[in-house]
Coordinates of C-alpha atoms and ligand atoms in Angstrom, one line a residue:
X1 CA -140.0 -17.6 256.6
X2 CA -137.6 -18.4 259.4
X3 CA -135.8 -21.8 259.4
X4 CA -137.1 -24.6 261.6
X5 CA -133.7 -25.0 263.4
X6 CA -133.7 -23.6 266.9
X7 CA -130.2 -22.3 267.7
X8 CA -131.1 -21.7 271.4
X9 CA -132.0 -25.3 271.9
X10 CA -128.8 -26.4 270.1
X11 CA -126.6 -24.1 272.2
X12 CA -127.8 -26.0 275.3
X13 CA -126.1 -29.0 273.9
X14 CA -122.6 -27.4 273.8
X15 CA -121.3 -27.1 277.3
X16 CA -118.3 -24.9 276.3
X17 CA -120.7 -22.1 275.1
X18 CA -122.1 -21.5 278.6
X19 CA -118.9 -19.9 279.9
X20 CA -118.0 -16.3 280.5
X21 CA -114.6 -14.9 279.5
X22 CA -112.6 -11.8 280.0
X23 CA -114.1 -10.6 283.2
X24 CA -117.5 -12.0 282.9
X25 CA -118.5 -11.5 279.3
X26 CA -120.6 -14.2 277.8
X27 CA -118.6 -16.1 275.1
X28 CA -119.6 -15.4 271.5
X29 CA -117.8 -18.0 269.5
X30 CA -117.4 -16.9 265.9
X31 CA -114.3 -18.9 265.0
X32 CA -116.1 -22.0 263.6
X33 CA -114.1 -22.1 260.4
X34 CA -111.0 -22.7 262.4
X35 CA -112.6 -25.4 264.6
X36 CA -116.1 -25.9 265.9
X37 CA -117.2 -26.7 269.4
X38 CA -118.5 -30.2 270.5
X39 CA -121.9 -31.2 271.6
X40 CA -122.3 -33.3 274.8
X41 CA -123.2 -36.4 272.8
X42 CA -119.8 -36.3 271.0
X43 CA -117.9 -35.7 274.3
X44 CA -119.9 -38.6 275.9
X45 CA -119.2 -40.9 273.0
X46 CA -115.4 -40.5 273.6
X47 CA -115.8 -41.1 277.3
X48 CA -117.9 -44.2 276.7
X49 CA -115.5 -45.6 274.2
X50 CA -112.5 -45.2 276.5
X51 CA -114.6 -46.4 279.5
X52 CA -116.1 -49.5 277.9
X53 CA -114.7 -50.5 274.5
X54 CA -111.1 -49.3 274.1
X55 CA -108.8 -51.8 272.3
X56 CA -106.6 -51.9 269.2
X57 CA -108.8 -52.5 266.2
X58 CA -108.4 -55.1 263.5
X59 CA -105.9 -57.1 265.6
X60 CA -107.1 -58.6 268.8
X61 CA -109.3 -61.7 269.1
X62 CA -110.7 -60.6 272.5
X63 CA -114.0 -59.1 273.3
X64 CA -112.9 -55.5 273.5
X65 CA -111.0 -55.6 270.3
X66 CA -114.0 -57.1 268.5
X67 CA -116.3 -54.4 269.9
X68 CA -113.8 -51.6 269.1
X69 CA -113.3 -53.0 265.5
X70 CA -117.1 -53.1 265.0
X71 CA -117.4 -49.5 266.3
X72 CA -114.6 -48.3 264.0
X73 CA -116.1 -49.9 260.9
X74 CA -119.6 -48.7 261.9
X75 CA -118.0 -45.2 262.0
X76 CA -116.7 -45.7 258.5
X77 CA -120.2 -46.6 257.3
X78 CA -121.6 -43.5 258.9
X79 CA -119.2 -41.3 256.9
X80 CA -120.2 -43.3 253.8
X81 CA -123.8 -42.5 254.5
X82 CA -123.2 -38.9 255.4
X83 CA -121.4 -38.0 252.1
X84 CA -123.3 -40.6 250.1
X85 CA -120.3 -42.6 249.0
X86 CA -121.2 -45.8 247.0
X87 CA -119.2 -48.0 249.3
X88 CA -117.6 -47.9 252.8
X89 CA -114.3 -49.0 251.4
X90 CA -114.1 -45.7 249.5
X91 CA -113.7 -43.9 252.9
X92 CA -110.2 -43.7 254.3
X93 CA -109.8 -42.4 257.8
X94 CA -107.0 -39.8 258.1
X95 CA -106.0 -37.2 260.7
X96 CA -107.8 -34.5 258.8
X97 CA -108.3 -32.7 255.5
X98 CA -104.5 -31.8 255.3
X99 CA -103.5 -35.4 255.6
X100 CA -106.1 -36.5 253.1
X101 CA -104.7 -34.1 250.4
X102 CA -101.1 -35.1 251.2
X103 CA -102.1 -38.7 250.8
X104 CA -103.5 -38.1 247.3
X105 CA -100.5 -35.9 246.3
X106 CA -98.0 -38.5 247.5
X107 CA -99.7 -41.5 246.0
X108 CA -101.9 -40.5 243.0
X109 CA -99.8 -37.4 242.3
X110 CA -96.4 -39.2 242.4
X111 CA -97.7 -42.0 240.4
X112 CA -99.3 -40.0 237.6
X113 CA -97.4 -36.7 237.3
X114 CA -94.6 -36.2 234.8
X115 CA -92.4 -33.3 233.7
X116 CA -94.5 -30.7 232.0
X117 CA -97.8 -31.8 233.5
X118 CA -100.0 -29.3 235.3
X119 CA -102.3 -29.3 238.3
X120 CA -105.0 -26.7 238.3
X121 CA -105.7 -24.9 241.6
X122 CA -107.6 -21.7 242.3
X123 CA -106.6 -18.3 243.9
X124 CA -108.6 -19.1 246.9
X125 CA -107.0 -22.3 248.0
X126 CA -105.9 -23.0 251.6
X127 CA -102.2 -23.8 252.1
X128 CA -103.3 -27.4 252.6
X129 CA -104.4 -27.5 249.0
X130 CA -101.3 -25.8 247.7
X131 CA -98.2 -27.2 249.5
X132 CA -98.8 -30.9 248.9
X133 CA -99.1 -30.2 245.2
X134 CA -96.0 -27.9 245.2
X135 CA -94.0 -30.6 246.8
X136 CA -95.0 -33.3 244.3
X137 CA -94.6 -30.9 241.4
X138 CA -91.1 -30.0 242.5
X139 CA -90.2 -33.7 242.5
X140 CA -91.8 -34.5 239.2
X141 CA -91.0 -31.3 237.2
X142 CA -94.8 -30.6 236.9
X143 CA -96.3 -27.2 237.7
X144 CA -99.2 -25.5 239.3
X145 CA -101.6 -23.2 237.4
X146 CA -104.0 -21.0 239.2
X147 CA -107.6 -20.1 238.2
X148 CA -108.2 -16.5 239.0
X149 CA -111.1 -15.0 241.0
X150 CA -113.1 -11.8 240.3
X151 CA -113.7 -8.8 242.6
X152 CA -116.6 -10.5 244.4
X153 CA -114.4 -13.6 245.2
X154 CA -116.0 -15.9 242.6
X155 CA -114.0 -18.1 240.3
X156 CA -113.5 -16.9 236.7
X157 CA -115.2 -19.9 235.0
X158 CA -114.2 -18.7 231.5
X159 CA -110.6 -18.8 232.5
X160 CA -111.1 -22.2 234.1
X161 CA -112.5 -23.5 230.8
X162 CA -109.5 -22.1 228.9
X163 CA -107.0 -23.6 231.4
X164 CA -108.4 -27.1 231.2
X165 CA -106.2 -28.6 228.5
X166 CA -104.4 -31.9 227.9
X167 CA -101.4 -31.2 230.1
X168 CA -103.7 -30.8 233.2
X169 CA -103.6 -34.1 235.2
X170 CA -105.7 -33.0 238.2
X171 CA -108.0 -30.2 239.3
X172 CA -107.9 -29.5 243.0
X173 CA -110.4 -27.0 244.3
X174 CA -112.0 -26.0 247.5
X175 CA -115.7 -26.5 247.8
X176 CA -116.1 -23.5 250.1
X177 CA -113.5 -20.8 250.7
X178 CA -112.4 -20.4 254.3
X179 CA -111.7 -16.7 253.8
X180 CA -114.3 -15.5 251.3
X181 CA -117.1 -18.0 252.1
X182 CA -117.6 -18.5 248.3
X183 CA -119.3 -21.7 247.4
X184 CA -117.7 -22.8 244.2
X185 CA -119.6 -24.5 241.4
X186 CA -117.7 -27.7 241.9
X187 CA -120.3 -30.0 240.3
X188 CA -120.0 -28.0 237.0
X189 CA -116.2 -27.8 237.4
X190 CA -115.9 -31.5 237.9
X191 CA -118.1 -32.2 234.9
X192 CA -115.9 -29.9 232.8
X193 CA -112.7 -31.6 233.9
X194 CA -114.2 -35.0 233.3
X195 CA -115.1 -34.1 229.7
X196 CA -111.4 -33.9 229.2
X197 CA -110.7 -37.0 231.2
X198 CA -109.2 -35.0 234.1
X199 CA -109.9 -36.2 237.7
X200 CA -110.9 -33.7 240.4
X201 CA -110.2 -33.5 244.1
X202 CA -112.5 -31.3 246.2
X203 CA -111.3 -29.8 249.5
X204 CA -114.5 -30.1 251.5
X205 CA -113.1 -28.8 254.9
X206 CA -115.5 -25.8 254.9
X207 CA -118.4 -27.5 253.1
X208 CA -119.2 -30.7 255.0
X209 CA -120.1 -28.9 258.2
X210 CA -122.5 -26.6 256.6
X211 CA -124.4 -28.2 253.7
X212 CA -125.5 -31.6 252.4
X213 CA -122.7 -33.2 250.4
X214 CA -123.2 -36.1 247.9
X215 CA -120.0 -37.3 246.4
X216 CA -121.8 -39.4 243.9
X217 CA -123.9 -36.6 242.7
X218 CA -120.8 -34.3 242.5
X219 CA -119.0 -37.2 240.8
X220 CA -115.7 -36.0 242.4
X221 CA -112.8 -38.4 242.3
X222 CA -111.5 -37.4 245.7
X223 CA -113.2 -35.5 248.6
X224 CA -111.3 -34.4 251.7
X225 CA -112.5 -33.1 255.1
X226 CA -111.8 -32.9 258.8
X227 CA -114.0 -34.0 261.8
X228 CA -113.1 -31.1 264.0
X229 CA -114.7 -28.4 261.9
X230 CA -118.0 -30.3 261.9
X231 CA -118.5 -30.6 265.7
X232 CA -116.4 -33.8 265.8
X233 CA -113.1 -34.7 267.5
X234 CA -109.7 -33.3 266.4
X235 CA -107.3 -35.7 264.8
X236 CA -109.9 -37.6 262.6
X237 CA -111.0 -36.8 259.1
X238 CA -111.8 -38.7 255.9
X239 CA -110.6 -39.0 252.4
X240 CA -113.2 -40.2 250.0
X241 CA -111.8 -41.7 246.8
X242 CA -113.5 -43.7 244.0
X243 CA -112.7 -47.3 244.6
X244 CA -111.0 -47.9 241.2
X245 CA -108.6 -44.9 241.8
X246 CA -107.8 -45.9 245.4
X247 CA -107.1 -49.5 244.3
X248 CA -104.7 -48.3 241.6
X249 CA -102.8 -46.0 244.0
X250 CA -99.7 -47.2 245.9
X251 CA -99.8 -47.0 249.7
X252 CA -99.1 -43.7 251.5
X253 CA -97.3 -44.9 254.6
X254 CA -95.9 -48.3 255.5
X255 CA -96.4 -50.2 258.7
X256 CA -98.9 -52.4 260.6
X257 CA -102.5 -52.8 259.5
X258 CA -101.9 -52.0 255.8
X259 CA -100.2 -55.2 254.8
X260 CA -101.3 -58.6 253.5
X261 CA -97.9 -60.5 253.6
X262 CA -94.5 -59.2 254.7
X263 CA -91.0 -60.5 254.0
X264 CA -87.7 -58.7 254.2
X265 CA -87.6 -58.7 250.4
X266 CA -91.1 -57.5 249.5
X267 CA -94.6 -57.1 250.9
X268 CA -98.1 -57.2 249.6
X269 CA -100.8 -54.8 250.8
X270 CA -104.2 -55.1 252.3
X271 CA -107.2 -54.1 250.2
X272 CA -108.6 -50.6 250.4
X273 CA -109.2 -48.7 252.7
X274 CA -106.7 -50.5 255.1
X275 CA -103.9 -50.1 252.5
X276 CA -103.9 -46.4 253.4
X277 CA -104.4 -46.7 257.2
X278 CA -100.9 -47.8 258.4
X279 CA -100.4 -48.0 262.2
X280 CA -102.9 -48.3 265.0
X281 CA -106.0 -46.4 263.9
X282 CA -107.6 -43.5 265.8
X283 CA -110.6 -45.6 266.7
X284 CA -111.9 -43.4 269.5
X285 CA -112.1 -40.3 267.4
X286 CA -113.7 -42.2 264.6
X287 CA -116.3 -43.3 267.1
X288 CA -116.6 -39.6 268.1
X289 CA -117.1 -38.7 264.4
X290 CA -119.8 -41.3 264.1
X291 CA -121.6 -39.6 267.1
X292 CA -121.2 -36.2 265.3
X293 CA -122.7 -37.5 262.1
X294 CA -125.7 -38.9 263.9
X295 CA -126.1 -35.6 265.7
X296 CA -126.0 -33.7 262.4
X297 CA -128.4 -36.2 260.8
X298 CA -130.8 -35.6 263.6
X299 CA -130.8 -31.9 262.8
X300 CA -130.7 -32.4 259.0
X301 CA -128.1 -30.8 256.8
X302 CA -130.8 -29.0 254.7
X303 CA -131.9 -27.3 257.9
X304 CA -128.3 -26.5 258.8
X305 CA -127.7 -24.9 255.4
X306 CA -131.0 -23.0 255.5
X307 CA -130.5 -21.6 259.0
X308 CA -126.9 -20.6 258.4
X309 CA -127.9 -18.9 255.2
X310 CA -130.4 -16.7 257.1
X311 CA -127.9 -15.9 259.7
X312 CA -125.3 -15.0 257.0
X313 CA -127.8 -12.6 255.4
X314 CA -128.5 -11.0 258.8
X315 CA -124.8 -10.7 259.6
X316 CA -124.0 -9.3 256.2
X317 CA -126.7 -6.6 256.5
X318 CA -125.7 -5.8 260.1
X319 CA -121.9 -5.5 259.4
X320 CA -122.5 -3.5 256.2
X321 CA -124.0 -0.8 258.4
X322 CA -121.0 -0.6 260.8
X323 CA -119.1 2.5 260.0
X324 CA -115.8 1.8 258.2
X325 CA -116.3 -1.9 257.7
X326 CA -115.5 -3.3 254.2
X327 CA -116.6 -6.8 253.5
X328 CA -114.2 -9.0 251.7
X329 CA -115.9 -11.7 249.6
X330 CA -119.4 -10.9 248.3
X331 CA -120.0 -13.9 246.1
X332 CA -123.6 -14.7 245.1
X333 CA -123.3 -18.2 246.6
X334 CA -121.8 -18.0 250.1
X335 CA -121.5 -20.1 253.2
X336 CA -121.5 -18.7 256.7
X337 CA -118.1 -16.9 256.6
X338 CA -117.6 -13.2 256.6
X339 CA -114.2 -11.6 256.2
X340 CA -113.8 -7.9 256.6
X341 CA -111.4 -5.1 257.3
X342 CA -112.0 -1.8 259.0
X343 CA -110.6 1.5 257.7
X344 CA -107.5 2.6 259.6
X345 CA -107.4 -0.3 262.1
X346 CA -105.1 -3.3 261.8
X347 CA -107.0 -6.6 261.9
X348 CA -105.0 -7.8 264.9
X349 CA -106.1 -4.7 266.9
X350 CA -109.7 -5.5 266.0
X351 CA -109.3 -9.1 267.1
X352 CA -107.8 -8.0 270.4
X353 CA -110.6 -5.6 271.2
X354 CA -113.3 -8.1 270.2
X355 CA -111.7 -10.6 272.4
X356 CA -111.9 -8.2 275.3
X357 CA -115.6 -8.0 274.6
X358 CA -115.9 -11.8 274.7
X359 CA -116.2 -12.2 270.9
X360 CA -113.9 -14.8 269.4
X361 CA -113.0 -14.3 265.8
X362 CA -109.9 -15.2 263.7
X363 CA -107.5 -12.5 262.4
X364 CA -104.6 -13.1 260.0
X365 CA -104.1 -14.7 256.6
X366 CA -106.1 -17.8 257.5
X367 CA -103.5 -20.0 255.8
X368 CA -104.3 -18.4 252.5
X369 CA -101.3 -16.1 251.8
X370 CA -101.6 -16.2 248.0
X371 CA -105.2 -15.1 248.4
X372 CA -104.2 -12.3 250.7
X373 CA -101.7 -11.1 248.0
X374 CA -104.4 -11.3 245.4
X375 CA -106.8 -9.2 247.6
X376 CA -104.0 -6.8 248.4
X377 CA -104.4 -7.1 252.2
X378 CA -102.0 -8.4 254.8
X379 CA -104.8 -10.0 256.8
X380 CA -108.6 -10.0 257.4
X381 CA -110.9 -10.3 260.4
X382 CA -113.1 -13.4 259.9
X383 CA -116.3 -14.2 261.7
X384 CA -117.5 -17.7 260.9
X385 CA -120.9 -19.0 262.0
X386 CA -122.3 -22.3 263.0
X387 CA -125.7 -23.7 264.0
X388 CA -125.4 -22.5 267.6
X389 CA -124.8 -18.9 266.7
X390 CA -127.7 -16.5 267.0
X391 CA -128.7 -13.0 265.8
X392 CA -127.7 -11.8 269.3
X393 CA -124.2 -13.1 268.6
X394 CA -124.1 -11.0 265.4
X395 CA -125.4 -8.0 267.3
X396 CA -122.7 -8.5 269.9
X397 CA -120.1 -8.6 267.1
X398 CA -121.5 -5.3 265.6
X399 CA -121.6 -3.6 269.0
X400 CA -118.0 -4.6 269.7
X401 CA -117.0 -3.3 266.3
X402 CA -118.6 0.0 267.3
X403 CA -116.3 -0.1 270.4
X404 CA -113.3 -0.6 268.1
X405 CA -114.4 2.6 266.3
X406 CA -114.6 4.5 269.6
X407 CA -111.1 3.4 270.5
X408 CA -109.6 4.2 267.1
X409 CA -111.7 7.2 266.2
Ligands
C6P501 N1 -108.8 -24.0 257.8 C1 -109.2 -22.0 259.2 O1 -109.2 -21.3 260.2 P1 -107.1 -29.3 258.8 O2 -106.2 -28.3 259.4 O3 -106.4 -30.4 258.1 O4 -108.2 -29.7 259.7 O5 -107.9 -28.4 257.6 C2 -107.1 -27.7 256.7 C3 -108.0 -26.9 255.8 C4 -108.1 -27.3 254.4 N2 -108.9 -26.6 253.6 C5 -109.6 -25.5 254.0 C6 -110.5 -24.9 253.0 C7 -109.5 -25.1 255.3 O6 -110.2 -24.1 255.7 C8 -108.7 -25.8 256.2 C9 -108.5 -25.3 257.6 C10 -108.7 -23.4 259.2 O7 -109.6 -21.5 258.1 C11 -107.3 -23.5 259.8 S1 -106.1 -22.6 258.9

C-alpha cells in the first residue's frame, strides 16, 4: 500500500524546487541531509515577523516587544509539543545542533568530568558530536571511547553493553547517521545507560526531520537538533534537556538576558531556559521554526516516516541495479539517506557529472572523517531524500549515474 502523503502537492509549496539549473535541467534536490528547502509558509512567517512584529524580546515594554516575546515563547512551546518534552523550559534555543552539543560539553561536561572518566561515542558520529567532547576531555584528562559498527553500518550492541562501565559519565550517540542512514536503537541504549546511572545525549539532527520523536518516551537526558534540516530557517535549533539537569548546569555564555542580578563582583542567573540564552535571541528564526513545526504537524510525522521509507526502498532497489554502484550502509533500520561509491570513479567526479544533469547530491566525508577511515573510503556520494522528493527524482539520479558510467567507461 502506498503512503497517503502526496509529494507532488508538497513540491508545489517549495518555490525553490521550481527552478531549472545547468542549462535548463529541472532541479532534483537530493542534499536534504545537509540542509532542506523551505516551504512558502515558513518564508512568509519570516517576512511577516520582520514586517509586523520585529522587536527585541524579553526586554521592551512596548507593543512590538510584547508581541515578539509572545511569538518567541509560543515558538518554544511548539518545539516542546513537537518533541513531546514535559515542559517548555526544557527547550533551549540555540543556533543549531552543533551549538547544542557544545553547550552540553562546556557546561555539563566541564562540571562533571574528571581525569580518568570516559565518554562513550560511536564510530558513526558527526564531527559535531566528537569535537566538543574531545575539547572538554583534553581539559579534564578524560577520554573518548568508541562503540564499533558492523559491516552493515549497525552498532555492535554487545560491545556497547561491555563498554558501559562505571568510568563512563555520558553516552553521546546519533539517532540517525548522516552517512549510513542507520537508525540507532537509542531507546534501548538510553535504558542500558540509565541502568548504570549514566546520562545520555542524543544527536537528533537527522532524526527530527524524518520521524516522530518523543523525548519522554526515549527518556533521553539531552536531545539536540537544527531547524534548517527540517524545512526551517538556518541559525535556529534546540537543545532539550531534563529540567533538573539544566537547572544544575552552570551557564554556557554570559551576557544580557541570562541574568537575574549583576554586580561587578558577582552575578546571579535567570531560571532555565533563559540562563542558557545570553544575548538578543534569534526571535525571527524561532518564529520561522514554529511555522515549520505547524507545517510538519499538518502533514503528520508518521506519514513523513512512512512515505520516506517507501521512497528509500524504491531508491535502494533502483540504485542497486546501476552497474558498478556499491551501497555503503545497509542497516535493517534506515532513514532516507543513501551513501554509495562507484567502481573506478572518484565521488567528486560523480558529484560534478550529476550536477551537470541537475541532480544535487553531496560528496565528501560529510563531517565524519573517523567513519570514512572505518569504512576504508576517502569519501562517499550521498543522496538524501525528503518529503518533496519523488520516484522520478530517484529515476533521474539513476539515469545520471548511467551517464557517469558512459563517461568513465
Ligand atoms: N550534517 C550533513 O551534510 P548543524 O551544522 O549544527 O546544523 O548540524 C550538525 C550535525 C550534527 N549531527 C549530525 C548527525 C549531522 O548530520 C549534522 C550536520 C550535515 O550531513 C552537514 S556536515
